[in-house]
Short mmCIF file of C-alpha atoms in Angstrom, two decimals:
data_model
loop_
_atom_site.label_atom_id
_atom_site.label_comp_id
_atom_site.label_asym_id
_atom_site.label_seq_id
_atom_site.Cartn_x
_atom_site.Cartn_y
_atom_site.Cartn_z
CA UNK D 144 -16.79 6.33 -11.14
CA UNK D 145 -16.85 10.23 -11.24
CA UNK D 146 -18.61 10.50 -8.15
CA UNK D 147 -15.90 8.46 -6.32
CA UNK D 148 -13.10 10.63 -8.21
CA UNK D 149 -14.92 13.71 -6.89
CA UNK D 150 -14.92 12.35 -3.12
CA UNK D 151 -11.39 10.99 -3.40
CA UNK D 152 -9.74 14.63 -4.64
CA UNK D 153 -11.97 16.33 -1.92
CA UNK D 154 -10.39 14.24 0.89
CA UNK D 155 -6.93 14.72 -0.82
CA UNK D 156 -7.53 18.52 -1.06
CA UNK D 157 -8.30 18.48 2.89
CA UNK D 158 -5.17 16.35 3.58
CA UNK D 159 -3.31 19.26 1.54
CA UNK D 160 -5.07 22.06 3.49
CA UNK D 161 -4.00 20.15 6.57
CA UNK D 162 -0.23 19.78 5.61
CA UNK D 163 -0.08 23.73 4.61
CA UNK D 164 -1.23 24.41 8.03
CA UNK D 165 1.53 22.64 9.75
CA UNK D 166 3.99 23.99 7.64
CA UNK D 167 4.47 22.24 4.21
CA UNK D 168 6.00 24.81 1.63
CA UNK D 169 4.53 22.86 -1.01
CA UNK D 170 1.62 20.45 -1.70
CA UNK D 171 0.75 19.23 -4.69
CA UNK D 172 -2.32 17.07 -5.62
CA UNK D 173 -1.65 14.82 -8.96
CA UNK D 174 -4.61 12.56 -9.71
CA UNK D 175 -4.45 9.46 -11.55
CA UNK D 176 -6.24 6.14 -12.42
CA UNK D 177 -3.79 3.51 -11.33
CA UNK D 178 -5.58 0.79 -13.33
CA UNK D 179 -3.93 2.15 -16.46
CA UNK D 180 -0.47 0.68 -15.97
CA UNK D 181 0.98 1.44 -19.25
CA UNK D 182 1.39 5.30 -18.47
CA UNK D 183 1.79 5.08 -14.65
CA UNK D 184 5.67 6.01 -14.56
CA UNK D 185 4.49 9.48 -15.47
CA UNK D 186 3.23 10.42 -11.91
CA UNK D 187 6.77 10.16 -10.77
CA UNK D 188 7.67 12.26 -14.02
CA UNK D 189 5.16 14.87 -12.75
CA UNK D 190 6.28 14.99 -9.41
CA UNK D 191 9.94 15.28 -10.08
CA UNK D 192 9.11 18.14 -12.36
CA UNK D 193 6.93 19.97 -9.73
CA UNK D 194 8.91 19.57 -6.59
CA UNK D 195 12.60 19.11 -8.19
CA UNK D 196 13.36 15.71 -7.08
CA UNK D 197 12.29 12.79 -4.62
CA UNK D 198 13.14 11.66 -1.13
CA UNK D 199 10.53 9.67 0.00
CA UNK D 200 7.53 7.60 -1.54
CA UNK D 201 4.66 5.87 -0.03
CA UNK D 202 3.02 3.09 -2.03
CA UNK D 203 -0.19 2.79 -0.85
CA UNK D 204 -2.56 2.30 -3.68
CA UNK D 205 -5.18 -0.51 -3.32
CA UNK D 206 -8.43 -1.57 -4.48
CA UNK D 207 -10.09 -3.78 -2.17
CA UNK D 208 -11.79 -6.18 -4.48
CA UNK D 209 -14.76 -8.35 -3.09
CA UNK D 210 -15.99 -11.17 -5.04
CA UNK D 211 -16.45 -14.62 -4.07
CA UNK D 212 -14.95 -17.01 -6.74
CA UNK D 213 -17.67 -19.67 -6.49
CA UNK D 214 -20.85 -17.72 -5.88
CA UNK D 215 -20.69 -15.31 -8.54
CA UNK D 216 -19.40 -14.82 -12.18
CA UNK D 217 -18.00 -11.37 -10.98
CA UNK D 218 -15.13 -12.81 -9.07
CA UNK D 219 -13.82 -14.82 -11.83
CA UNK D 220 -13.72 -12.39 -14.82
CA UNK D 221 -10.47 -11.13 -16.65
CA UNK D 222 -11.46 -7.72 -16.10
CA UNK D 223 -12.05 -8.11 -12.22
CA UNK D 224 -8.87 -9.83 -11.54
CA UNK D 225 -6.79 -7.49 -14.28
CA UNK D 226 -7.82 -4.46 -12.84
CA UNK D 227 -7.26 -5.40 -9.17
CA UNK D 228 -3.72 -6.39 -9.93
CA UNK D 229 -3.11 -3.59 -12.09
CA UNK D 230 -4.20 -1.07 -9.12
CA UNK D 231 -2.77 -3.22 -6.22
CA UNK D 232 0.38 -5.03 -7.57
CA UNK D 233 1.53 -3.94 -11.08
CA UNK D 234 1.30 0.11 -10.71
CA UNK D 235 3.43 0.26 -7.26
CA UNK D 236 5.82 -1.63 -9.29
CA UNK D 237 6.08 0.58 -12.05
CA UNK D 238 6.22 3.55 -9.69
CA UNK D 239 8.68 2.11 -7.58
CA UNK D 240 11.00 1.10 -10.62
CA UNK D 241 10.80 4.63 -11.99
CA UNK D 242 11.58 6.21 -8.68
CA UNK D 243 14.69 4.47 -7.49
CA UNK D 244 16.98 6.54 -9.81
CA UNK D 245 15.55 9.54 -8.37
CA UNK D 246 15.58 8.32 -4.77
CA UNK D 247 19.32 7.14 -5.25
CA UNK D 248 20.16 11.12 -5.46
CA UNK D 249 18.71 11.80 -2.20
CA UNK D 250 19.39 8.68 -0.29
CA UNK D 251 15.61 7.93 -0.03
CA UNK D 252 13.04 5.69 0.98
CA UNK D 253 10.03 3.80 0.07
CA UNK D 254 7.42 2.59 2.02
CA UNK D 255 5.09 0.08 0.54
CA UNK D 256 1.56 -0.97 2.05
CA UNK D 257 0.94 -4.43 1.92
CA UNK D 258 -1.77 -6.40 4.02
CA UNK D 259 -2.23 -8.94 6.69
CA UNK D 260 -4.46 -10.80 4.04
CA UNK D 261 -1.16 -11.37 2.04
CA UNK D 262 -0.60 -14.06 4.63
CA UNK D 263 -4.10 -15.04 5.95
CA UNK D 264 -6.76 -15.99 3.69
CA UNK D 265 -10.29 -14.63 3.56
CA UNK D 266 -13.22 -15.75 1.72
CA UNK D 267 -14.46 -13.43 -0.93
CA UNK D 268 -11.32 -11.47 -1.18
CA UNK D 269 -8.86 -14.13 -2.78
CA UNK D 270 -8.04 -11.61 -5.88
CA UNK D 271 -7.09 -9.02 -3.10
CA UNK D 272 -4.86 -11.32 -1.14
CA UNK D 273 -3.01 -12.66 -4.38
CA UNK D 274 -2.12 -9.07 -5.04
CA UNK D 275 -0.92 -8.56 -1.82
CA UNK D 276 0.82 -11.43 -1.71
CA UNK D 277 2.70 -10.85 -4.95
CA UNK D 278 3.54 -7.23 -3.61
CA UNK D 279 5.34 -9.10 -0.68
CA UNK D 280 7.20 -11.11 -3.37
CA UNK D 281 8.27 -8.40 -5.36
CA UNK D 282 9.16 -5.73 -3.14
CA UNK D 283 11.17 -8.11 -0.55
CA UNK D 284 13.14 -8.95 -3.56
CA UNK D 285 13.83 -5.63 -4.67
CA UNK D 286 14.79 -5.00 -1.06
CA UNK D 287 17.53 -7.36 -1.26
CA UNK D 288 18.60 -6.13 -4.51
CA UNK D 289 19.13 -2.76 -3.57
CA UNK D 290 21.28 -4.18 -0.43
CA UNK D 291 23.34 -6.19 -2.54
CA UNK D 292 23.83 -3.37 -4.97
CA UNK D 293 24.88 -1.22 -1.79
CA UNK D 294 22.14 1.38 -2.77
CA UNK D 295 21.40 4.09 -0.35
CA UNK D 296 17.78 3.71 -1.21
CA UNK D 297 15.77 1.60 1.74
CA UNK D 298 12.55 -0.01 1.33
CA UNK D 299 10.01 -0.85 4.24
CA UNK D 300 7.28 -3.28 3.37
CA UNK D 301 4.28 -2.35 5.74
CA UNK D 302 2.02 -5.43 6.71
CA UNK D 303 -0.92 -3.53 7.83
CA UNK D 304 -3.95 -5.01 9.75
CA UNK D 305 -7.48 -3.72 10.79
CA UNK D 306 -7.98 -0.33 12.26
CA UNK D 307 -10.96 0.81 14.62
CA UNK D 308 -13.25 2.83 12.63
CA UNK D 309 -11.74 1.71 9.45
CA UNK D 310 -13.27 -0.52 6.88
CA UNK D 311 -17.17 -0.48 6.95
CA UNK D 312 -16.95 -4.13 6.04
CA UNK D 313 -14.64 -5.81 8.45
CA UNK D 314 -11.93 -8.07 6.80
CA UNK D 315 -11.80 -10.38 9.84
CA UNK D 316 -13.83 -11.05 12.82
CA UNK D 317 -11.35 -10.02 15.53
CA UNK D 318 -11.51 -9.14 19.30
CA UNK D 319 -11.21 -5.08 19.83
CA UNK D 320 -8.06 -5.63 21.72
CA UNK D 321 -6.49 -6.75 18.29
CA UNK D 322 -7.50 -3.75 16.43
CA UNK D 323 -5.20 -0.99 15.81
CA UNK D 324 -5.63 3.15 16.10
CA UNK D 325 -5.39 4.94 12.74
CA UNK D 326 -3.26 7.67 14.31
CA UNK D 327 -0.78 5.52 16.16
CA UNK D 328 -0.20 3.77 12.53
CA UNK D 329 0.46 6.84 10.70
CA UNK D 330 2.97 7.65 13.49
CA UNK D 331 4.51 4.46 12.93
CA UNK D 332 4.47 4.97 9.25
CA UNK D 333 6.28 8.35 9.57
CA UNK D 334 8.60 6.94 11.98
CA UNK D 335 10.05 4.48 9.44
CA UNK D 336 11.41 7.10 7.19
CA UNK D 337 13.61 7.53 10.10
CA UNK D 338 14.36 4.30 11.21
CA UNK D 339 14.09 2.45 7.90
CA UNK D 340 13.00 -0.97 9.04
CA UNK D 341 12.96 -4.01 6.40
CA UNK D 342 9.08 -4.48 7.77
CA UNK D 343 6.62 -2.53 9.83
CA UNK D 344 3.41 -4.05 11.05
CA UNK D 345 0.54 -2.40 12.76
CA UNK D 346 -1.05 -3.30 15.04
CA UNK D 347 2.02 -4.77 15.74
CA UNK D 348 1.19 -8.43 16.50
CA UNK D 349 -1.79 -8.28 14.01
CA UNK D 350 -0.39 -10.78 11.39
CA UNK D 351 0.86 -13.20 13.83
CA UNK D 352 -2.14 -13.25 15.82
CA UNK D 353 -4.34 -13.30 13.07
CA UNK D 354 -2.59 -16.25 11.39
CA UNK D 355 -2.63 -18.01 14.60
CA UNK D 356 -6.42 -17.42 14.69
CA UNK D 357 -6.70 -18.75 11.02
CA UNK D 358 -4.81 -22.03 11.99
CA UNK D 359 -7.13 -22.33 14.78
CA UNK D 360 -10.43 -21.90 12.70
CA UNK D 361 -11.18 -18.47 14.61
CA UNK D 362 -11.61 -16.31 11.39
#
């Protein structure tokens, strides 16, 4: 909605102002509806035009679509499913493929935000889980292709779990000790641009313990 877009832009403006305070020489805000897959590649073209190239790219767009498949028709509609896949899966794919040639010029890096829900199911979040499972499948495959062609572009898939003070509607019922801290997670993501691991998990044991709890019927 228009109000959501204004709120989003306001948050981005605060991030921009903070980045400038920390010494970033140039910070640009480019707004785009990632539900429009057909033209999503233009966001890379605009970025290159403004900044002159690409070094790193973070693909973290996500629409946490809640909709019970059996309780309501909403969760079954093609529009609901299609938009969620467009934002969460198809847009990151299009952006990454458009960005690779530019990143290869600078030995760049891609960070893709996935989710614990890509491997652990949750009632009411079937479509979201499916989109993130698809993200894993595509980007781990792309990761292999980059290695096979000896590309100097590296790629990290981030399997992100729940953070304290995060989603107002928790995805899982988990003990506090299993929740992650946002600042710690952000710091870990920044570090991946130096260490460039194939996978990054935050909280570190979250995907493994969440899967164990699921097997045991605890979540």
